[in-house]
PDB file of N, CA and C in Angstrom:
ATOM      1  N   MET K   1     -52.605  34.818   9.097  1.00 65.00           N
ATOM      2  CA  MET K   1     -51.296  34.122   9.624  1.00 65.00           C
ATOM      3  C   MET K   1     -51.111  34.851  11.236  1.00 65.00           C
ATOM      4  N   SER K   2     -50.547  34.062  11.908  1.00 83.00           N
ATOM      5  CA  SER K   2     -50.231  34.394  13.346  1.00 83.00           C
ATOM      6  C   SER K   2     -48.590  34.712  13.261  1.00 83.00           C
ATOM      7  N   ILE K   3     -48.727  35.739  14.536  1.00 85.00           N
ATOM      8  CA  ILE K   3     -46.974  35.887  14.405  1.00 85.00           C
ATOM      9  C   ILE K   3     -45.833  34.700  14.698  1.00 85.00           C
ATOM     10  N   GLU K   4     -46.456  33.615  15.360  1.00 84.00           N
ATOM     11  CA  GLU K   4     -45.618  32.424  15.696  1.00 84.00           C
ATOM     12  C   GLU K   4     -45.360  31.652  14.576  1.00 84.00           C
ATOM     13  N   LEU K   5     -46.508  31.672  13.378  1.00 87.00           N
ATOM     14  CA  LEU K   5     -46.039  31.092  12.069  1.00 87.00           C
ATOM     15  C   LEU K   5     -45.225  31.568  11.352  1.00 87.00           C
ATOM     16  N   ILE K   6     -45.138  33.096  11.494  1.00 87.00           N
ATOM     17  CA  ILE K   6     -44.057  33.830  10.827  1.00 87.00           C
ATOM     18  C   ILE K   6     -42.664  33.526  11.045  1.00 87.00           C
ATOM     19  N   VAL K   7     -42.542  34.026  12.658  1.00 88.00           N
ATOM     20  CA  VAL K   7     -41.115  33.468  13.340  1.00 88.00           C
ATOM     21  C   VAL K   7     -40.682  32.272  13.070  1.00 88.00           C
ATOM     22  N   LEU K   8     -41.491  31.012  12.995  1.00 87.00           N
ATOM     23  CA  LEU K   8     -41.257  29.825  12.799  1.00 87.00           C
ATOM     24  C   LEU K   8     -40.594  29.839  11.450  1.00 87.00           C
ATOM     25  N   GLY K   9     -41.133  30.254  10.245  1.00 86.00           N
ATOM     26  CA  GLY K   9     -40.903  30.212   9.093  1.00 86.00           C
ATOM     27  C   GLY K   9     -39.676  31.261   9.197  1.00 86.00           C
ATOM     28  N   ILE K  10     -39.184  32.243   9.523  1.00 89.00           N
ATOM     29  CA  ILE K  10     -37.689  33.024   9.718  1.00 89.00           C
ATOM     30  C   ILE K  10     -36.919  31.898  10.495  1.00 89.00           C
ATOM     31  N   ILE K  11     -37.412  31.402  11.533  1.00 91.00           N
ATOM     32  CA  ILE K  11     -36.123  30.571  11.863  1.00 91.00           C
ATOM     33  C   ILE K  11     -35.828  29.112  11.128  1.00 91.00           C
ATOM     34  N   ILE K  12     -36.681  28.758  10.222  1.00 90.00           N
ATOM     35  CA  ILE K  12     -36.502  27.613   9.589  1.00 90.00           C
ATOM     36  C   ILE K  12     -35.291  27.861   8.489  1.00 90.00           C
ATOM     37  N   LEU K  13     -35.805  29.159   7.671  1.00 90.00           N
ATOM     38  CA  LEU K  13     -35.012  29.658   6.640  1.00 90.00           C
ATOM     39  C   LEU K  13     -33.612  30.251   7.558  1.00 90.00           C
ATOM     40  N   ILE K  14     -33.509  30.625   8.619  1.00 92.00           N
ATOM     41  CA  ILE K  14     -32.269  30.742   9.233  1.00 92.00           C
ATOM     42  C   ILE K  14     -30.998  29.226   9.255  1.00 92.00           C
ATOM     43  N   VAL K  15     -32.138  28.455   9.794  1.00 92.00           N
ATOM     44  CA  VAL K  15     -31.417  27.039   9.789  1.00 92.00           C
ATOM     45  C   VAL K  15     -31.124  26.236   8.664  1.00 92.00           C
ATOM     46  N   ALA K  16     -31.916  26.609   7.418  1.00 91.00           N
ATOM     47  CA  ALA K  16     -31.621  26.175   6.213  1.00 91.00           C
ATOM     48  C   ALA K  16     -30.209  26.604   6.087  1.00 91.00           C
ATOM     49  N   PHE K  17     -30.327  28.081   5.858  1.00 89.00           N
ATOM     50  CA  PHE K  17     -29.128  28.792   5.251  1.00 89.00           C
ATOM     51  C   PHE K  17     -27.942  28.139   5.975  1.00 89.00           C
ATOM     52  N   ALA K  18     -27.939  28.343   7.339  1.00 90.00           N
ATOM     53  CA  ALA K  18     -26.715  27.686   8.239  1.00 90.00           C
ATOM     54  C   ALA K  18     -26.348  26.255   8.010  1.00 90.00           C
ATOM     55  N   ALA K  19     -27.413  25.320   7.456  1.00 89.00           N
ATOM     56  CA  ALA K  19     -27.317  23.905   7.049  1.00 89.00           C
ATOM     57  C   ALA K  19     -26.194  24.144   5.886  1.00 89.00           C
ATOM     58  N   LEU K  20     -27.039  24.892   4.957  1.00 88.00           N
ATOM     59  CA  LEU K  20     -26.393  24.783   3.660  1.00 88.00           C
ATOM     60  C   LEU K  20     -24.686  25.248   3.628  1.00 88.00           C
ATOM     61  N   GLY K  21     -24.549  26.421   4.336  1.00 89.00           N
ATOM     62  CA  GLY K  21     -22.794  26.994   4.418  1.00 89.00           C
ATOM     63  C   GLY K  21     -22.273  25.656   5.141  1.00 89.00           C
ATOM     64  N   ILE K  22     -22.666  25.217   5.967  1.00 90.00           N
ATOM     65  CA  ILE K  22     -21.837  24.272   6.483  1.00 90.00           C
ATOM     66  C   ILE K  22     -21.735  22.855   5.614  1.00 90.00           C
ATOM     67  N   LEU K  23     -22.765  22.816   4.816  1.00 86.00           N
ATOM     68  CA  LEU K  23     -22.334  21.548   3.788  1.00 86.00           C
ATOM     69  C   LEU K  23     -21.501  22.239   2.610  1.00 86.00           C
ATOM     70  N   PHE K  24     -21.605  23.422   2.387  1.00 87.00           N
ATOM     71  CA  PHE K  24     -20.754  23.825   1.199  1.00 87.00           C
ATOM     72  C   PHE K  24     -19.168  23.647   1.670  1.00 87.00           C
ATOM     73  N   LYS K  25     -19.018  24.080   3.150  1.00 88.00           N
ATOM     74  CA  LYS K  25     -17.771  23.839   3.300  1.00 88.00           C
ATOM     75  C   LYS K  25     -17.258  22.584   3.569  1.00 88.00           C
ATOM     76  N   ILE K  26     -17.873  22.029   3.867  1.00 87.00           N
ATOM     77  CA  ILE K  26     -17.632  20.329   4.019  1.00 87.00           C
ATOM     78  C   ILE K  26     -17.421  19.774   2.676  1.00 87.00           C
ATOM     79  N   ALA K  27     -18.306  20.185   1.800  1.00 88.00           N
ATOM     80  CA  ALA K  27     -17.790  19.977   0.410  1.00 88.00           C
ATOM     81  C   ALA K  27     -16.694  20.384  -0.318  1.00 88.00           C
ATOM     82  N   GLY K  28     -16.495  21.423   0.276  1.00 88.00           N
ATOM     83  CA  GLY K  28     -15.233  21.997  -0.374  1.00 88.00           C
ATOM     84  C   GLY K  28     -13.946  21.598   0.104  1.00 88.00           C
ATOM     85  N   LEU K  29     -14.027  21.109   1.273  1.00 88.00           N
ATOM     86  CA  LEU K  29     -12.706  20.597   2.198  1.00 88.00           C
ATOM     87  C   LEU K  29     -12.721  19.039   1.156  1.00 88.00           C
ATOM     88  N   LEU K  30     -13.760  18.175   0.836  1.00 88.00           N
ATOM     89  CA  LEU K  30     -13.599  16.999   0.466  1.00 88.00           C
ATOM     90  C   LEU K  30     -13.065  17.105  -0.909  1.00 88.00           C
ATOM     91  N   LEU K  31     -13.514  18.186  -1.490  1.00 89.00           N
ATOM     92  CA  LEU K  31     -13.126  18.307  -3.047  1.00 89.00           C
ATOM     93  C   LEU K  31     -11.344  18.752  -2.957  1.00 89.00           C
ATOM     94  N   LYS K  32     -11.100  19.482  -2.098  1.00 86.00           N
ATOM     95  CA  LYS K  32      -9.748  19.858  -1.839  1.00 86.00           C
ATOM     96  C   LYS K  32      -8.543  18.698  -1.550  1.00 86.00           C
ATOM     97  N   ILE K  33      -9.384  17.794  -0.590  1.00 83.00           N
ATOM     98  CA  ILE K  33      -8.543  16.556  -0.298  1.00 83.00           C
ATOM     99  C   ILE K  33      -8.511  15.488  -1.527  1.00 83.00           C
ATOM    100  N   LEU K  34      -9.282  15.229  -2.482  1.00 84.00           N
ATOM    101  CA  LEU K  34      -9.674  14.584  -3.444  1.00 84.00           C
ATOM    102  C   LEU K  34      -8.621  14.899  -4.671  1.00 84.00           C
ATOM    103  N   VAL K  35      -8.484  16.363  -5.028  1.00 85.00           N
ATOM    104  CA  VAL K  35      -7.466  17.155  -5.787  1.00 85.00           C
ATOM    105  C   VAL K  35      -6.287  16.734  -5.113  1.00 85.00           C
ATOM    106  N   HIS K  36      -5.968  16.934  -3.844  1.00 82.00           N
ATOM    107  CA  HIS K  36      -4.479  16.569  -3.384  1.00 82.00           C
ATOM    108  C   HIS K  36      -4.084  15.132  -3.591  1.00 82.00           C
ATOM    109  N   VAL K  37      -5.165  14.433  -3.590  1.00 81.00           N
ATOM    110  CA  VAL K  37      -4.828  12.884  -3.437  1.00 81.00           C
ATOM    111  C   VAL K  37      -4.480  12.639  -5.191  1.00 81.00           C
ATOM    112  N   ILE K  38      -5.268  13.315  -6.113  1.00 84.00           N
ATOM    113  CA  ILE K  38      -5.027  12.961  -7.332  1.00 84.00           C
ATOM    114  C   ILE K  38      -3.862  13.531  -7.676  1.00 84.00           C
ATOM    115  N   LEU K  39      -3.496  14.435  -7.309  1.00 83.00           N
ATOM    116  CA  LEU K  39      -1.954  15.291  -7.645  1.00 83.00           C
ATOM    117  C   LEU K  39      -0.979  14.447  -6.987  1.00 83.00           C
ATOM    118  N   GLY K  40      -1.084  13.897  -5.927  1.00 81.00           N
ATOM    119  CA  GLY K  40      -0.295  13.084  -5.653  1.00 81.00           C
ATOM    120  C   GLY K  40       0.001  11.749  -6.423  1.00 81.00           C
ATOM    121  N   TRP K  41      -1.024  11.118  -6.764  1.00 82.00           N
ATOM    122  CA  TRP K  41      -0.674  10.085  -7.717  1.00 82.00           C
ATOM    123  C   TRP K  41       0.107  10.134  -8.842  1.00 82.00           C
ATOM    124  N   ILE K  42      -0.520  11.746  -9.356  1.00 86.00           N
ATOM    125  CA  ILE K  42       0.133  11.887 -10.499  1.00 86.00           C
ATOM    126  C   ILE K  42       1.705  12.427 -10.417  1.00 86.00           C
ATOM    127  N   ALA K  43       2.018  12.653  -9.093  1.00 85.00           N
ATOM    128  CA  ALA K  43       3.234  12.862  -8.892  1.00 85.00           C
ATOM    129  C   ALA K  43       4.102  11.915  -8.632  1.00 85.00           C
ATOM    130  N   LEU K  44       3.357  10.882  -8.050  1.00 86.00           N
ATOM    131  CA  LEU K  44       4.073   9.349  -7.872  1.00 86.00           C
ATOM    132  C   LEU K  44       4.434   8.859  -9.389  1.00 86.00           C
ATOM    133  N   PHE K  45       3.397   8.898 -10.105  1.00 87.00           N
ATOM    134  CA  PHE K  45       3.494   8.496 -11.746  1.00 87.00           C
ATOM    135  C   PHE K  45       4.589   9.027 -12.123  1.00 87.00           C
ATOM    136  N   LEU K  46       4.896  10.389 -12.081  1.00 89.00           N
ATOM    137  CA  LEU K  46       6.037  10.919 -12.933  1.00 89.00           C
ATOM    138  C   LEU K  46       7.064  10.498 -11.910  1.00 89.00           C
ATOM    139  N   VAL K  47       7.443  10.258 -10.866  1.00 88.00           N
ATOM    140  CA  VAL K  47       8.584  10.074 -10.065  1.00 88.00           C
ATOM    141  C   VAL K  47       8.870   8.654 -10.391  1.00 88.00           C
ATOM    142  N   ASN K  48       8.091   7.980 -11.049  1.00 87.00           N
ATOM    143  CA  ASN K  48       8.577   6.263 -11.146  1.00 87.00           C
ATOM    144  C   ASN K  48       8.530   6.291 -12.539  1.00 87.00           C
ATOM    145  N   LEU K  49       9.052   7.416 -13.269  1.00 90.00           N
ATOM    146  CA  LEU K  49       9.284   7.387 -14.899  1.00 90.00           C
ATOM    147  C   LEU K  49      10.854   7.552 -14.613  1.00 90.00           C
ATOM    148  N   LEU K  50      11.347   7.972 -13.548  1.00 86.00           N
ATOM    149  CA  LEU K  50      12.741   8.042 -13.605  1.00 86.00           C
ATOM    150  C   LEU K  50      13.328   6.590 -13.352  1.00 86.00           C
ATOM    151  N   PRO K  51      14.643   6.425 -13.728  1.00 87.00           N
ATOM    152  CA  PRO K  51      14.927   4.917 -13.944  1.00 87.00           C
ATOM    153  C   PRO K  51      15.634   4.186 -12.584  1.00 87.00           C
ATOM    154  N   PHE K  52      15.981   5.418 -11.502  1.00 85.00           N
ATOM    155  CA  PHE K  52      16.460   4.810 -10.379  1.00 85.00           C
ATOM    156  C   PHE K  52      15.405   4.942  -9.317  1.00 85.00           C
ATOM    157  N   VAL K  53      13.990   5.180  -9.524  1.00 84.00           N
ATOM    158  CA  VAL K  53      12.968   5.038  -8.380  1.00 84.00           C
ATOM    159  C   VAL K  53      11.849   4.505  -8.648  1.00 84.00           C
ATOM    160  N   HIS K  54      11.396   3.541  -7.851  1.00 86.00           N
ATOM    161  CA  HIS K  54      10.556   2.754  -8.268  1.00 86.00           C
ATOM    162  C   HIS K  54       9.640   2.561  -6.803  1.00 86.00           C
ATOM    163  N   ILE K  55       8.587   3.518  -6.532  1.00 87.00           N
ATOM    164  CA  ILE K  55       7.785   3.762  -5.630  1.00 87.00           C
ATOM    165  C   ILE K  55       6.552   2.983  -5.824  1.00 87.00           C
ATOM    166  N   PRO K  56       6.103   1.904  -5.202  1.00 87.00           N
ATOM    167  CA  PRO K  56       4.750   0.759  -5.586  1.00 87.00           C
ATOM    168  C   PRO K  56       3.555   2.109  -5.519  1.00 87.00           C
ATOM    169  N   ILE K  57       2.595   2.188  -6.201  1.00 82.00           N
ATOM    170  CA  ILE K  57       1.314   2.920  -6.409  1.00 82.00           C
ATOM    171  C   ILE K  57       0.390   2.174  -5.735  1.00 82.00           C
ATOM    172  N   ASN K  58       0.001   2.338  -4.490  1.00 86.00           N
ATOM    173  CA  ASN K  58      -0.764   2.008  -3.674  1.00 86.00           C
ATOM    174  C   ASN K  58      -1.602   2.647  -2.739  1.00 86.00           C
ATOM    175  N   ILE K  59      -2.766   2.462  -1.896  1.00 86.00           N
ATOM    176  CA  ILE K  59      -3.484   3.522  -1.719  1.00 86.00           C
ATOM    177  C   ILE K  59      -2.583   3.894  -0.323  1.00 86.00           C
ATOM    178  N   LEU K  60      -1.641   3.530   0.330  1.00 88.00           N
ATOM    179  CA  LEU K  60      -0.764   4.099   1.219  1.00 88.00           C
ATOM    180  C   LEU K  60      -0.233   5.206   0.530  1.00 88.00           C
ATOM    181  N   THR K  61       0.785   4.873  -0.268  1.00 87.00           N
ATOM    182  CA  THR K  61       1.634   5.990  -0.962  1.00 87.00           C
ATOM    183  C   THR K  61       0.580   7.051  -1.661  1.00 87.00           C
ATOM    184  N   ILE K  62      -0.312   6.936  -2.358  1.00 81.00           N
ATOM    185  CA  ILE K  62      -1.094   7.856  -2.620  1.00 81.00           C
ATOM    186  C   ILE K  62      -1.730   8.906  -1.552  1.00 81.00           C
ATOM    187  N   LEU K  63      -1.873   8.172  -0.317  1.00 82.00           N
ATOM    188  CA  LEU K  63      -2.606   8.948   0.526  1.00 82.00           C
ATOM    189  C   LEU K  63      -1.270  10.052   1.109  1.00 82.00           C
ATOM    190  N   ILE K  64      -0.099   9.185   1.442  1.00 87.00           N
ATOM    191  CA  ILE K  64       0.985   9.996   1.907  1.00 87.00           C
ATOM    192  C   ILE K  64       1.272  11.053   1.050  1.00 87.00           C
ATOM    193  N   ALA K  65       1.385  10.879  -0.409  1.00 85.00           N
ATOM    194  CA  ALA K  65       1.573  11.897  -1.375  1.00 85.00           C
ATOM    195  C   ALA K  65       0.782  12.942  -1.513  1.00 85.00           C
ATOM    196  N   GLY K  66      -0.990  12.529  -1.157  1.00 81.00           N
ATOM    197  CA  GLY K  66      -1.670  13.313  -1.377  1.00 81.00           C
ATOM    198  C   GLY K  66      -1.822  14.538  -0.429  1.00 81.00           C
ATOM    199  N   PHE K  67      -1.578  14.000   1.032  1.00 83.00           N
ATOM    200  CA  PHE K  67      -1.678  14.747   2.038  1.00 83.00           C
ATOM    201  C   PHE K  67      -0.454  15.702   2.310  1.00 83.00           C
ATOM    202  N   GLY K  68       0.679  14.917   1.648  1.00 84.00           N
ATOM    203  CA  GLY K  68       1.910  15.713   2.391  1.00 84.00           C
ATOM    204  C   GLY K  68       2.341  16.163   0.787  1.00 84.00           C
ATOM    205  N   GLY K  69       1.891  16.240  -0.275  1.00 79.00           N
ATOM    206  CA  GLY K  69       2.146  17.366  -1.311  1.00 79.00           C
ATOM    207  C   GLY K  69       3.669  16.684  -1.854  1.00 79.00           C
ATOM    208  N   ILE K  70       4.577  17.426  -2.242  1.00 81.00           N
ATOM    209  CA  ILE K  70       5.932  17.527  -2.714  1.00 81.00           C
ATOM    210  C   ILE K  70       6.741  16.903  -1.409  1.00 81.00           C
ATOM    211  N   TRP K  71       6.552  17.354  -0.374  1.00 85.00           N
ATOM    212  CA  TRP K  71       7.365  16.807   0.705  1.00 85.00           C
ATOM    213  C   TRP K  71       6.913  15.315   0.834  1.00 85.00           C
ATOM    214  N   GLY K  72       5.636  14.892   0.630  1.00 88.00           N
ATOM    215  CA  GLY K  72       5.174  13.728   0.705  1.00 88.00           C
ATOM    216  C   GLY K  72       5.844  12.426  -0.224  1.00 88.00           C
ATOM    217  N   VAL K  73       5.872  13.106  -1.466  1.00 88.00           N
ATOM    218  CA  VAL K  73       6.860  12.608  -2.501  1.00 88.00           C
ATOM    219  C   VAL K  73       8.201  12.056  -2.218  1.00 88.00           C
ATOM    220  N   LEU K  74       8.799  13.392  -1.708  1.00 89.00           N
ATOM    221  CA  LEU K  74      10.109  13.259  -1.332  1.00 89.00           C
ATOM    222  C   LEU K  74      10.603  12.487  -0.192  1.00 89.00           C
ATOM    223  N   LEU K  75       9.626  12.376   0.870  1.00 91.00           N
ATOM    224  CA  LEU K  75       9.493  11.056   1.904  1.00 91.00           C
ATOM    225  C   LEU K  75       9.286   9.942   1.267  1.00 91.00           C
ATOM    226  N   LEU K  76       8.541   9.607   0.441  1.00 91.00           N
ATOM    227  CA  LEU K  76       8.411   8.348  -0.274  1.00 91.00           C
ATOM    228  C   LEU K  76       9.929   7.810  -0.973  1.00 91.00           C
ATOM    229  N   ILE K  77      10.319   9.118  -1.745  1.00 90.00           N
ATOM    230  CA  ILE K  77      11.823   9.078  -2.387  1.00 90.00           C
ATOM    231  C   ILE K  77      12.851   8.673  -1.255  1.00 90.00           C
ATOM    232  N   ILE K  78      12.788   9.196  -0.265  1.00 91.00           N
ATOM    233  CA  ILE K  78      14.001   8.985   0.829  1.00 91.00           C
ATOM    234  C   ILE K  78      13.479   7.445   1.460  1.00 91.00           C
ATOM    235  N   ALA K  79      12.306   7.189   1.723  1.00 90.00           N
ATOM    236  CA  ALA K  79      12.341   5.854   2.137  1.00 90.00           C
ATOM    237  C   ALA K  79      12.625   4.522   1.164  1.00 90.00           C
ATOM    238  N   GLN K  80      12.277   4.859   0.037  1.00 89.00           N
ATOM    239  CA  GLN K  80      12.839   4.121  -1.226  1.00 89.00           C
ATOM    240  C   GLN K  80      14.447   3.733  -1.066  1.00 89.00           C
ATOM    241  N   ILE K  81      15.104   4.742  -1.075  1.00 87.00           N
ATOM    242  CA  ILE K  81      16.408   5.052  -1.107  1.00 87.00           C
ATOM    243  C   ILE K  81      16.975   4.322  -0.091  1.00 87.00           C
ATOM    244  N   LEU K  82      16.486   4.298   1.255  1.00 89.00           N
ATOM    245  CA  LEU K  82      16.927   3.902   2.365  1.00 89.00           C
ATOM    246  C   LEU K  82      16.292   2.387   2.346  1.00 89.00           C
ATOM    247  N   GLY K  83      15.280   1.771   1.451  1.00 86.00           N
ATOM    248  CA  GLY K  83      15.081   0.546   1.459  1.00 86.00           C
ATOM    249  C   GLY K  83      14.032   0.135   2.138  1.00 86.00           C
ATOM    250  N   PHE K  84      13.093   0.887   2.453  1.00 82.00           N
ATOM    251  CA  PHE K  84      11.672   0.418   2.687  1.00 82.00           C
ATOM    252  C   PHE K  84      10.775   0.184   1.608  1.00 82.00           C
ATOM    253  N   PHE K  85      10.897   0.342   0.373  1.00 73.00           N
ATOM    254  CA  PHE K  85      10.218  -0.116  -0.479  1.00 73.00           C
ATOM    255  C   PHE K  85      10.971  -1.194  -1.101  1.00 73.00           C
TER     256      PHE K  85
END
């Protein structure tokens, strides 16, 4: 085996490990976003159990509640009270 082949193998391993690290970070971020969106849907469902609140559950409200968390749900409740829904 020549030195060039060994160096090439080491470079390929380094690039592969770097690519896997980036892939795991992206997958972790996507998983966090998915969990927040699901929790936002659950929060909207629980808020809609209150008799004086009716917020439609659609993609826009789920995204607002998912990315905004509790503050997003509160924003949707305020918007509903003000008559936007």
